[in-house]
Amino acid sequence: MNILEIKHLTKKFGDFIAVDDMSLTVGEGEIFGFLGSNGAGKSTTINMISGLLRKNNGSIKMLGKETNKHPIFIKKHIGLVPQELAIYEDLTAYENVSFFAGLYGLRGEKLRSRTIEALEFVGLAEKHKSYPKSFSGGMKRRLNIACAIAHQPKLIIMDEPTVGIDPQSRKYILQSVQKLNEMGCTIIYTSHYMEEVEEICTKIAIIDHGKIIADGTKEQLKSLITDSKLIYIDVKDTDHVDIDAIKAIPGVANVTLAENTIQIHTELGANNLNQIISYFIENKIEIRTLDEKEPNLETVFLTLTGRTLRDA
Amino acid sequence: MNILKIAWKEVKHDFRDIRTLVFMIAFPIVLMLILGTALTGAFDGGDFDDNIALDDMTVLYENSNEPIQQPFDAFTKELEKSGIHFERLSKGTNGKDQVEENQADAYLSIDEDGAKLYLNDQNSIGGSVIQGSLASFVDQYNLITEISKAAPEKLDTVLTASTDHDYIKDQTLLPDQQPGSMDYYAIVMTTMIALYAAISAAHLITQERSRHTADRLMIAPIKKSEIFMGKLIGSIAINTVCIALVVAFSIIFFHANWGEHLGLVALILLTEIIMAISFGLGLSFLFKTPTAPMPVIMIVLQLAAFFGGAYFPIGDADGLLKLMTNISPLTLENDAMFQMIYANDLSLVIPAIAMNLGISLLFLVFSTFALSRREGL
Amino acid sequence: MSKLILIFFIMLTFLYAAAPNLAWGILFLLLYISLNITIHLLKQRYIVSLFLLVSVTITLIACVQANPIFILLMPLSILELCQLWTKKTIIPIVFAISPVFYIQQELQAVFLLVAIYTITIFTFEKYNEQKHVKNEQQLDWMRNTNQKLIKQIHENDTYLKQSAYMFRLEERNRISQQIHDDVGHAITGALIQMEASKRMLHVDKEKAEELLQNAIGITQEGIEHIRLTLKNMKPSTEQVGINRLKLIIDEFTAKHDKQTILTYDGDIDQVNAFQWEVIQKNTTEALTNTMKYAENSTQIAVNVIVLNKLVKVEVKDNGAGAERFEKGLGIIGMEERSASMGGQVIVDGTNGFSVTTLLPLQSN
């Protein structure tokens, strides 16, 4: 079932078209990644989904209902982790989470237990009486997440939740995203860190200039540009290398020799590295180095848009 | 429910913002202390010395309203005992000029439409005494005329009874009931600091935006109006508490005189706070950037405070100064307060409250309109 | 606006007169202002009338309570009220002037003046508003027509494209027909003659020679036919695929003083004719755009890359680019063309101006 259906969504700021005729669907239980450089229109799209911005055109349906016709219903099921920290520095961690959860109609004992749960989830339960002023950047980010999940939304939208934090906190956050997903949440995750998206997302949309350039699983995206990967094997001497024998290994498309390096084109997902290596071992050819060049999302993005994720 | 949650959150914010709290409470108290003690001498009733006896005063009068002559004579006779001499204006002289030249302390002109009193400002206690007495007289006279219309046969009793009236006592015009410098500043500082609520109000919405929590509030399943009302109520509550503390402090430690109508005093202050908050909120919607409203608010506040007599009483004014004084909302607030506390005269209370609520309404209507048009908060 | 002026006038009169009921006056003014602001927010006729009535009442109360000068606000409210219910102009005017008989002598002149001034302004405003509405309608109509025309142009465009392709198909049919008719017959004829000569070779040498000569003649004729047909019919290689693109770019370079380079990579043959069509049109459009918006650029690179599942064509100049640009008809046209093939167009102005067309290859 689709939790979110977007059709021909358009948003203009004056002459500038931030989101341009965008259509996409997010299925229930997915971790859907929005991959794009800064200013590609990710946040604008998210803000329209969560109802912060009005759309100029198109339709957004969540759980089968038009968002602008049932705003209160839709809002109850969305949790937004905004790009910027959105917490009150002069309220304690507990008060922050409890205040926002309270706006979702939770009260009394239920409010208290959900607040504690959310804080525990992000690992801040012990700090619940502290003020965010004393928190590190990563802890603030985690509190930012806790504020968005205490009301147990069906769809959690995370807008660059890992910007500017230490690797440990980042890892923690990525793990929590996956944990939330396992608990049944659908997640929309935006980032311009390709590795994060590649690591956790089950489906990815590449967004540029307000348009979806390509979407699908990461394998589908990679296969857009190529079906093969390159394996470079440096050997001591190439005299005894039988190119045809290597070519006979399933999945290998082409083999070329250049000085001491053997370049092997092999199909993506052929899983034949073991067979290739065992060929060299069986024939007692000494491998000096082995290098594998597989296309990643960065390459996909670069190839499709002509720019890297970080510039522009 | 949501409104209350948001209001409560606002209150928490403000109580934890020590700087603002200190400013709102300590600033007026310190100013009261400094100005109140430093400028003691400038106020006639400043030292509570009983020796201040009223000098004899001369009031010139002119009466073209015949029926009033009899009760008026009785009235003047009574006041004669207190050293206030009434003299009929001699033909060919201008009463106002006499007063201006300090030949007389006051000039009273009575005709069919009513009585007009011109006071010499150099003798402000005296002026108050005459004014108060006269007000009391007019009330009495109105009573009499009403009775004469309704039940003419009882007129005599009232008239005879009234001659025994001590007009001055009736007005509680005791010497120590004059506003001392501390009393004066207690009131004007409080009304001034109530206006300062506009500053925190200007931040109510912009701060949510700059903290990015506005987004969180907007995506929660609550209405914009609930956010707006919650913030308004929270802000009114916290500012009311601050002002109440200031008033309580001035009563307990400075023994400032707040009169007998504490309820009405509170009402005026409350409506003034609402006005200030609405003004601040309105301005924050008028400007695009969060910092722009501040200078405007500060200028308006300072001007209002200055011309409203928060730093020193502006007694006589004419021309532009008078215009400015009249425009300052504090003038009306303070006048209403002083009239109520020292002259027992409640006539300015309703206009003051009405003005406060009127201006509030204006800015609130504007804010609501602006808010409904805006995307997000 | 005229209300504001009136209010300002009343305020000034008030302040200068230092009228005794200043506070009341201010209250009434404020009430009046907030009421009249609210009126503009309302839509239903009944509620607006209600508010206007309240505002008239307030004015009346203010006249009695605070200062007769408030009567000056009356004509405007009456005019507004009447305008809601009647189209005639004379009735509101009579109503608006009527209070003049009930007011103080010294105010009458001012009142008349204000009333006339109000009526004049009001009538002008109404007149202008009607004109404005009319203009707006006309504008809307023109916009609609414009849109229709643009759509028509696009449709014509597609039609042209389609018919060009049909034309080519027909041409191809004709060629095969002709080859079949002329050459096929000739070769069959020659074959029969040669078969005959083979049989006659040992029987009648002369006859065989003659038949062979005949066959040679027919074949020669056939070859000549083939040559002729090909010469006439064969589309020049410049007109398909990458070569066509080259031609377009060469033409462009010849006309404009910009160095334009075409590079390509990958298996060009996977791109079908329809896709080439889109690529060529988009490239022409992108080049035209560059001429318009990147005057200071000196180089344009056109890059065609055939990837695994899609073909990417990028037209990029080395000019200043543009952070923000308006999406013109040109870009929209490119987008529509690409969308018809399931593709995308990325226009980017961050580093020079670049137009990238992505088209999915038909899975084979």
XYZ file of N, CA, C and O in Angstrom, chain C residues 262-352:
364
model
N 31.313 18.770 -30.498
C 30.437 17.630 -30.254
C 31.285 16.424 -29.881
O 32.233 16.069 -30.574
N 30.972 15.817 -28.756
C 31.647 14.566 -28.398
C 30.592 13.525 -28.122
O 29.471 13.858 -27.712
N 30.941 12.264 -28.375
C 29.987 11.230 -28.007
C 30.695 9.979 -27.548
O 31.850 9.744 -27.847
N 29.939 9.198 -26.785
C 30.537 8.055 -26.127
C 29.461 6.984 -25.961
O 28.288 7.296 -25.800
N 29.877 5.743 -26.033
C 28.928 4.652 -25.839
C 28.377 4.154 -27.161
O 28.770 4.600 -28.234
N 27.441 3.241 -27.037
C 26.905 2.567 -28.203
C 25.801 3.417 -28.838
O 24.622 3.275 -28.533
N 26.243 4.310 -29.753
C 25.337 5.276 -30.369
C 24.167 4.587 -31.088
O 23.078 5.123 -31.175
N 24.405 3.375 -31.572
C 23.375 2.696 -32.365
C 22.117 2.361 -31.580
O 21.062 2.106 -32.150
N 22.236 2.369 -30.240
C 21.065 2.025 -29.453
C 19.997 3.114 -29.459
O 18.871 2.893 -29.031
N 20.398 4.296 -29.913
C 19.445 5.410 -29.917
C 18.579 5.303 -31.157
O 19.099 5.234 -32.269
N 17.267 5.259 -30.979
C 16.413 5.109 -32.145
C 16.042 6.447 -32.774
O 16.335 7.517 -32.223
N 15.366 6.378 -33.904
C 15.097 7.581 -34.686
C 14.294 8.611 -33.909
O 14.567 9.809 -34.000
N 13.314 8.120 -33.155
C 12.489 9.065 -32.394
C 13.327 9.809 -31.376
O 13.182 11.008 -31.173
N 14.207 9.066 -30.727
C 15.052 9.696 -29.726
C 15.989 10.709 -30.367
O 16.204 11.792 -29.837
N 16.517 10.351 -31.555
C 17.373 11.312 -32.262
C 16.609 12.583 -32.568
O 17.126 13.680 -32.417
N 15.379 12.391 -32.948
C 14.535 13.547 -33.245
C 14.499 14.500 -32.051
O 14.737 15.704 -32.179
N 14.196 13.937 -30.867
C 14.117 14.747 -29.652
C 15.481 15.364 -29.358
O 15.589 16.557 -29.044
N 16.517 14.548 -29.490
C 17.862 15.049 -29.177
C 18.207 16.227 -30.072
O 18.691 17.267 -29.623
N 17.931 16.064 -31.360
C 18.273 17.139 -32.296
C 17.502 18.414 -31.982
O 18.058 19.504 -31.926
N 16.216 18.260 -31.735
C 15.405 19.446 -31.450
C 15.852 20.116 -30.160
O 15.964 21.342 -30.080
N 16.077 19.295 -29.136
C 16.502 19.875 -27.867
C 17.848 20.564 -27.992
O 18.072 21.612 -27.401
N 18.743 19.960 -28.768
C 20.050 20.570 -28.931
C 19.919 21.922 -29.644
O 20.511 22.918 -29.212
N 19.119 21.951 -30.702
C 18.907 23.220 -31.405
C 18.357 24.266 -30.441
O 18.839 25.401 -30.375
N 17.359 23.848 -29.659
C 16.734 24.774 -28.717
C 17.759 25.265 -27.692
O 17.842 26.459 -27.399
N 18.546 24.331 -27.162
C 19.533 24.679 -26.144
C 20.569 25.639 -26.716
O 20.991 26.590 -26.051
N 20.958 25.389 -27.961
C 21.938 26.289 -28.594
C 21.346 27.684 -28.756
O 22.012 28.684 -28.491
N 20.091 27.741 -29.177
C 19.434 29.037 -29.317
C 19.390 29.751 -27.980
O 19.661 30.953 -27.874
N 19.043 28.997 -26.927
C 19.008 29.561 -25.583
C 20.352 30.151 -25.211
O 20.447 31.244 -24.660
N 21.389 29.390 -25.482
C 22.731 29.843 -25.153
C 23.009 31.173 -25.841
O 23.577 32.087 -25.253
N 22.618 31.270 -27.100
C 22.825 32.524 -27.838
C 22.130 33.674 -27.129
O 22.632 34.779 -27.061
N 20.953 33.375 -26.584
C 20.167 34.431 -25.958
C 20.718 34.815 -24.602
O 20.799 35.986 -24.264
N 21.067 33.820 -23.798
C 21.339 34.117 -22.388
C 22.807 34.082 -22.017
O 23.170 34.528 -20.952
N 23.634 33.505 -22.861
C 25.041 33.409 -22.476
C 25.892 34.086 -23.537
O 26.705 33.458 -24.211
N 25.672 35.394 -23.676
C 26.360 36.102 -24.744
C 27.865 36.124 -24.544
O 28.634 36.168 -25.503
N 28.290 36.113 -23.275
C 29.725 36.234 -23.039
C 30.453 34.894 -23.049
O 31.626 34.825 -22.765
N 29.720 33.836 -23.370
C 30.406 32.544 -23.431
C 31.139 32.422 -24.768
O 30.770 33.044 -25.749
N 32.199 31.623 -24.763
C 32.971 31.466 -25.991
C 32.907 30.036 -26.508
O 33.145 29.777 -27.672
N 32.587 29.118 -25.611
C 32.623 27.708 -25.988
C 31.330 27.022 -25.625
O 30.745 27.295 -24.579
N 30.894 26.142 -26.489
C 29.740 25.323 -26.147
C 30.138 23.873 -26.382
O 30.709 23.556 -27.433
N 29.876 23.037 -25.405
C 30.193 21.625 -25.575
C 28.891 20.840 -25.649
O 28.011 21.009 -24.800
N 28.774 20.042 -26.693
C 27.621 19.160 -26.799
C 28.137 17.744 -26.611
O 29.041 17.317 -27.332
N 27.572 17.062 -25.619
C 28.118 15.778 -25.245
C 27.002 14.734 -25.232
O 26.011 14.888 -24.534
N 27.158 13.712 -26.063
C 26.152 12.647 -26.100
C 26.762 11.396 -25.490
O 27.800 10.938 -25.950
N 26.160 10.893 -24.415
C 26.679 9.671 -23.807
C 25.562 8.637 -23.758
O 24.467 8.919 -23.271
N 25.861 7.463 -24.285
C 24.885 6.387 -24.178
C 25.282 5.533 -22.989
O 26.358 4.952 -22.962
N 24.432 5.534 -21.983
C 24.696 4.758 -20.781
C 23.948 3.439 -20.889
O 23.308 3.151 -21.896
N 23.981 2.719 -19.812
C 23.380 1.388 -19.838
C 21.904 1.422 -20.207
O 21.447 0.707 -21.078
N 21.148 2.286 -19.519
C 19.714 2.272 -19.768
C 19.193 3.616 -20.233
O 17.982 3.798 -20.356
N 20.079 4.556 -20.410
C 19.585 5.831 -20.915
C 20.649 6.563 -21.715
O 21.834 6.230 -21.655
N 20.185 7.518 -22.486
C 21.111 8.340 -23.249
C 21.053 9.748 -22.667
O 19.986 10.244 -22.319
N 22.226 10.339 -22.540
C 22.298 11.655 -21.921
C 22.927 12.631 -22.909
O 23.986 12.339 -23.484
N 22.269 13.725 -23.137
C 22.809 14.749 -24.037
C 22.935 16.033 -23.241
O 21.965 16.516 -22.657
N 24.142 16.549 -23.222
C 24.359 17.750 -22.427
C 24.871 18.871 -23.328
O 25.812 18.673 -24.086
N 24.230 20.005 -23.255
C 24.706 21.187 -23.984
C 25.119 22.197 -22.929
O 24.292 22.636 -22.125
N 26.414 22.539 -22.921
C 26.915 23.333 -21.799
C 27.820 24.425 -22.333
O 28.677 24.164 -23.184
N 27.635 25.651 -21.835
C 28.524 26.722 -22.285
C 29.441 27.143 -21.149
O 29.237 26.742 -19.993
N 30.433 27.947 -21.454
C 31.376 28.367 -20.418
C 31.119 29.802 -19.972
O 32.016 30.510 -19.539
N 29.879 30.250 -20.135
C 29.545 31.619 -19.732
C 29.311 31.730 -18.243
O 29.661 30.838 -17.475
N 28.706 32.852 -17.851
C 28.538 33.130 -16.433
C 27.395 32.315 -15.819
O 27.314 32.167 -14.611
N 26.506 31.812 -16.644
C 25.371 31.084 -16.112
C 24.389 32.013 -15.438
O 24.478 33.236 -15.575
N 23.489 31.462 -14.708
C 22.508 32.282 -13.994
C 21.961 31.465 -12.846
O 21.560 30.325 -13.023
N 21.994 32.053 -11.622
C 21.471 31.349 -10.460
C 19.989 31.070 -10.642
O 19.496 30.002 -10.366
N 19.301 32.105 -11.102
C 17.868 31.961 -11.274
C 17.500 32.373 -12.687
O 18.069 33.310 -13.238
N 16.605 31.630 -13.261
C 16.176 31.977 -14.598
C 14.709 31.618 -14.733
O 14.197 30.752 -14.015
N 14.062 32.301 -15.628
C 12.660 31.996 -15.819
C 12.532 30.862 -16.813
O 13.280 30.788 -17.792
N 11.607 29.973 -16.517
C 11.420 28.839 -17.406
C 10.594 29.311 -18.596
O 9.399 29.546 -18.492
N 11.246 29.479 -19.728
C 10.543 30.007 -20.887
C 9.881 28.903 -21.697
O 9.916 27.734 -21.343
N 9.283 29.331 -22.778
C 8.597 28.364 -23.645
C 9.575 27.336 -24.193
O 9.225 26.177 -24.380
N 10.796 27.807 -24.456
C 11.809 26.913 -25.011
C 12.053 25.717 -24.106
O 12.003 24.568 -24.542
N 12.287 26.023 -22.832
C 12.584 24.939 -21.888
C 11.363 24.042 -21.727
O 11.472 22.815 -21.696
N 10.198 24.682 -21.642
C 8.976 23.882 -21.498
C 8.821 22.937 -22.689
O 8.488 21.757 -22.534
N 9.118 23.455 -23.886
C 9.042 22.628 -25.087
C 9.975 21.429 -25.000
O 9.591 20.296 -25.294
N 11.206 21.699 -24.543
C 12.173 20.605 -24.395
C 11.649 19.568 -23.421
O 11.738 18.365 -23.648
N 11.102 20.082 -22.288
C 10.591 19.164 -21.272
C 9.474 18.305 -21.828
O 9.414 17.101 -21.576
N 8.595 18.941 -22.599
C 7.466 18.175 -23.126
C 7.930 17.119 -24.111
O 7.466 15.979 -24.082
N 8.855 17.517 -24.966
C 9.383 16.543 -25.935
C 10.001 15.353 -25.208
O 9.739 14.197 -25.542
N 10.836 15.689 -24.173
C 11.518 14.598 -23.471
C 10.520 13.748 -22.724
O 10.626 12.522 -22.686
N 9.509 14.426 -22.105
C 8.527 13.673 -21.322
C 7.783 12.684 -22.219
O 7.423 11.589 -21.766
N 7.585 13.059 -23.474
C 6.860 12.151 -24.369
C 7.654 10.868 -24.613
O 7.101 9.843 -25.002
N 8.952 10.927 -24.354
C 9.765 9.720 -24.485
C 10.109 9.159 -23.100
O 11.011 8.322 -22.972
N 9.438 9.650 -22.067
C 9.711 9.200 -20.707
C 11.002 9.751 -20.136
O 11.577 9.181 -19.217
N 11.455 10.872 -20.673
C 12.736 11.415 -20.240
C 12.605 12.681 -19.420
O 11.520 13.108 -19.062
N 13.730 13.282 -19.123
C 13.807 14.451 -18.257
C 14.727 15.489 -18.863
O 15.616 15.151 -19.648
N 14.530 16.741 -18.474
C 15.466 17.795 -18.852
C 15.941 18.471 -17.577
O 15.130 18.811 -16.723
N 17.236 18.623 -17.427
C 17.770 19.353 -16.281
C 18.391 20.633 -16.805
O 19.297 20.590 -17.644
N 17.914 21.747 -16.331
C 18.516 23.015 -16.723
C 19.262 23.547 -15.518
O 18.682 23.680 -14.449
N 20.504 23.817 -15.678
C 21.310 24.231 -14.530
C 22.113 25.465 -14.897
O 22.705 25.536 -15.977
N 22.132 26.444 -14.023
C 22.851 27.676 -14.336
C 23.940 27.971 -13.335
O 24.406 29.098 -13.238
N 24.337 26.973 -12.560
C 25.285 27.275 -11.495
C 26.706 27.418 -12.003
O 27.484 28.188 -11.465
N 27.052 26.689 -13.036
C 28.427 26.745 -13.531
C 28.357 26.791 -15.047
O 28.400 25.789 -15.725
N 28.221 27.990 -15.561
C 27.882 28.100 -16.965
C 26.439 27.667 -17.092
O 25.794 27.321 -16.106
